[in-house]
Amino acid sequence: MAEVRSPDTRERILDAAERLFMAHGYEGTSMRQITGEAGVNLAAVNYHLGSKEALVQEVFRRRLDWLNDERMRVLNAMEAEADGKPLKPSQIVDGFFGTLLRMADDERRGGITFLRLLGRMLTDPSEFIRAFFAHEYSEVIDRYKEALFKALPDVPKAEIVWRFHFMLGATSYAIAGTDALRVVTDWQIEEADATDRLDRLVPRLMSFLLGGLRAPLPQFSDAEAVGK
Amino acid sequence: MAEVRSPDTRERILDAAERLFMAHGYEGTSMRQITGEAGVNLAAVNYHLGSKEALVQEVFRRRLDWLNDERMRVLNAMEAEADGKPLKPSQIVDGFFGTLLRMADDERRGGITFLRLLGRMLTDPSEFIRAFFAHEYSEVIDRYKEALFKALPDVPKAEIVWRFHFMLGATSYAIAGTDALRVVTDWQIEEADATDRLDRLVPRLMSFLLGGLRAPLPQFSDAEAVGK
DNA sequence: CTATGATTCATACGTTCGTTTGAATCATAG
DNA sequence: CTATGATTCAAACGAACGTATGAATCATAG
């Protein structure tokens, strides 16, 4: 009885799917494109993965399992070192977002391709993709929120949850890097290389996130009188 | 010779497409779904709009034209009032993002449905959609960036451009409102109504954006220390 | 009224989609 | 060697896709 050994066909499918889903989205990528780019037979996806839905879930799972384990490991280590005292907000933000962003330099973990894929898919409309993320992320999100509650005891919990949401948005949009609105313009030479660009992004994004997290609490104008 | 009168068929198609693109994305929505929901014949889309690509562009154009005109109008009014002096960053942020967010209450402008559609589509991978946004937005983006440069003369321009990018990301993710990671949890009662939720979001988001915009400049680890 | 052009309609075209099938090929155990 | 199960392969399936066609229907001008 031969055992389920599965050569690199499966991995080549996942790699090709990762690239193509990043470039064209889930619905915009066909099985024929994937198997063509991977250099395998069309039927190989259904044989090794089962279906297109199972494929995209596996594309994320093989990266997110490591990422969220690492986030947990980092948080546990920081909390052990702090010995019961609250962590600094910057530590927590770095543990969650910094750990993600450092994946860009690690080609074994998908590198920048996976980061951009994740940034785009977090707002993907497909119901089963949203449900998958919610399940995959709930534990680590809860732990980091608790750490922030403890680090910022004077800020209402609801406020922290909102700001966590905003930080996620700024990060996922930044790493998606679509430049949909061509925000980065001519006189910014750069655009050298995607990885290189991310090196310069990370410290800037972290400053922005911390600035937003520690911003003064909003003033609610009575009767919702708009602004100003 | 009868003139091109076009009853409300065209509008009903655009309304249905707006809802369905918001819920299922561009590639995930079929012409048959759209015409079914609109209660019109399948061929009506190609007759009134030409093609699916032209349809989605018109869905955005009928809202974005007004939005970006309004943003221009607000900025011009503020600058006229300031009489050459720099504006306050909070004014500029409110002019750009506040004007967008206030569309949520204006059902004639698409309301929250259009806001969520826009938030999701800004990271859509389709090439022609990105090109469309870049063209549609470039003028107003440039004007607001210039206003920020003037308002924050001590901050390097590149830094402001990055932070504009981050603000866009936080905003589009927030209004997309997918809750992909179920950030808003149980003990937050709410979830009453989508519009109601947005009322509470706006002041919080504005505080966050301003906090991020005015955050201390990032410290670059030596080697390649870029700006500052 | 009739005539004209705008709009709607049922239907079909050709293509591409995700998936399945069954035979061919490969690797390994006995 | 043969036997067995894992893997690959070419081919096809039915369904759904975006689009096009030409006749029917409608509104209005003369």
Short mmCIF file of N, CA, C and O (backbone and C1' of nucleotides) in Angstrom, two decimals, chain C residues 4-18:
data_model
loop_
_atom_site.label_atom_id
_atom_site.label_comp_id
_atom_site.label_asym_id
_atom_site.label_seq_id
_atom_site.Cartn_x
_atom_site.Cartn_y
_atom_site.Cartn_z
P DT C 4 -42.23 56.03 -42.77
"O5'" DT C 4 -41.55 56.31 -41.35
"C5'" DT C 4 -41.58 57.62 -40.80
"C4'" DT C 4 -40.88 57.59 -39.45
"C3'" DT C 4 -39.67 56.64 -39.38
"O3'" DT C 4 -38.61 57.28 -38.74
"C1'" DT C 4 -41.19 56.13 -37.66
P DG C 5 -37.11 56.84 -38.99
"O5'" DG C 5 -36.54 56.78 -37.50
"C5'" DG C 5 -36.87 57.81 -36.58
"C4'" DG C 5 -37.08 57.22 -35.21
"C3'" DG C 5 -35.95 56.29 -34.72
"O3'" DG C 5 -35.63 56.63 -33.39
"C1'" DG C 5 -38.02 55.25 -34.45
P DA C 6 -34.29 56.17 -32.70
"O5'" DA C 6 -34.79 55.91 -31.20
"C5'" DA C 6 -35.76 56.78 -30.64
"C4'" DA C 6 -36.53 56.06 -29.55
"C3'" DA C 6 -35.65 55.21 -28.63
"O3'" DA C 6 -36.09 55.40 -27.29
"C1'" DA C 6 -37.32 53.86 -29.60
P DT C 7 -35.17 54.86 -26.09
"O5'" DT C 7 -35.83 53.44 -25.77
"C5'" DT C 7 -37.15 53.42 -25.28
"C4'" DT C 7 -37.71 52.01 -25.36
"C3'" DT C 7 -36.98 50.93 -24.55
"O3'" DT C 7 -37.78 50.66 -23.41
"C1'" DT C 7 -37.78 50.11 -26.63
P DT C 8 -37.29 49.60 -22.34
"O5'" DT C 8 -37.97 48.27 -22.92
"C5'" DT C 8 -39.37 48.10 -22.81
"C4'" DT C 8 -39.76 46.80 -23.52
"C3'" DT C 8 -39.29 45.52 -22.81
"O3'" DT C 8 -40.43 44.76 -22.45
"C1'" DT C 8 -38.87 45.43 -25.16
P DC C 9 -40.26 43.59 -21.35
"O5'" DC C 9 -40.10 42.32 -22.29
"C5'" DC C 9 -41.12 42.05 -23.26
"C4'" DC C 9 -40.63 41.04 -24.27
"C3'" DC C 9 -39.88 39.84 -23.67
"O3'" DC C 9 -40.80 38.78 -23.49
"C1'" DC C 9 -38.93 40.62 -25.75
P DA C 10 -40.40 37.52 -22.58
"O5'" DA C 10 -40.01 36.47 -23.72
"C5'" DA C 10 -40.89 36.32 -24.83
"C4'" DA C 10 -40.22 35.51 -25.93
"C3'" DA C 10 -39.60 34.19 -25.48
"O3'" DA C 10 -39.91 33.21 -26.45
"C1'" DA C 10 -37.93 35.55 -26.48
P DT C 11 -39.41 31.69 -26.27
"O5'" DT C 11 -38.00 31.68 -27.03
"C5'" DT C 11 -37.94 32.19 -28.36
"C4'" DT C 11 -36.50 32.24 -28.82
"C3'" DT C 11 -35.64 31.02 -28.46
"O3'" DT C 11 -35.29 30.35 -29.65
"C1'" DT C 11 -34.46 33.06 -28.21
P DA C 12 -34.62 28.90 -29.62
"O5'" DA C 12 -33.14 29.24 -30.13
"C5'" DA C 12 -32.98 30.09 -31.27
"C4'" DA C 12 -31.59 30.69 -31.23
"C3'" DA C 12 -30.49 29.66 -30.99
"O3'" DA C 12 -29.63 29.64 -32.12
"C1'" DA C 12 -30.19 31.60 -29.64
P DC C 13 -28.51 28.54 -32.27
"O5'" DC C 13 -27.17 29.40 -32.39
"C5'" DC C 13 -27.19 30.66 -33.06
"C4'" DC C 13 -25.98 31.44 -32.60
"C3'" DC C 13 -24.76 30.57 -32.40
"O3'" DC C 13 -23.76 30.87 -33.37
"C1'" DC C 13 -25.12 32.03 -30.53
P DG C 14 -22.76 29.70 -33.78
"O5'" DG C 14 -21.50 29.99 -32.82
"C5'" DG C 14 -20.91 31.29 -32.83
"C4'" DG C 14 -20.10 31.50 -31.57
"C3'" DG C 14 -19.07 30.40 -31.29
"O3'" DG C 14 -17.82 31.01 -31.06
"C1'" DG C 14 -20.42 30.76 -29.38
P DT C 15 -16.52 30.13 -30.72
"O5'" DT C 15 -16.25 30.44 -29.19
"C5'" DT C 15 -16.55 31.75 -28.70
"C4'" DT C 15 -16.43 31.79 -27.19
"C3'" DT C 15 -15.31 30.92 -26.60
"O3'" DT C 15 -14.48 31.75 -25.83
"C1'" DT C 15 -17.38 30.56 -25.46
P DT C 16 -13.07 31.27 -25.26
"O5'" DT C 16 -13.40 30.97 -23.73
"C5'" DT C 16 -14.01 31.98 -22.94
"C4'" DT C 16 -14.59 31.35 -21.69
"C3'" DT C 16 -13.60 30.43 -20.93
"O3'" DT C 16 -13.35 30.99 -19.65
"C1'" DT C 16 -15.77 29.47 -21.10
P DC C 17 -12.32 30.34 -18.61
"O5'" DC C 17 -13.31 29.66 -17.55
"C5'" DC C 17 -14.27 30.49 -16.90
"C4'" DC C 17 -15.32 29.63 -16.22
"C3'" DC C 17 -14.74 28.48 -15.41
"O3'" DC C 17 -14.43 28.93 -14.11
"C1'" DC C 17 -16.64 27.77 -16.69
P DG C 18 -13.37 28.16 -13.21
"O5'" DG C 18 -14.19 26.93 -12.62
"C5'" DG C 18 -15.34 27.17 -11.84
"C4'" DG C 18 -16.00 25.86 -11.48
"C3'" DG C 18 -15.10 24.85 -10.76
"O3'" DG C 18 -15.85 24.18 -9.75
"C1'" DG C 18 -15.83 23.92 -12.80
#
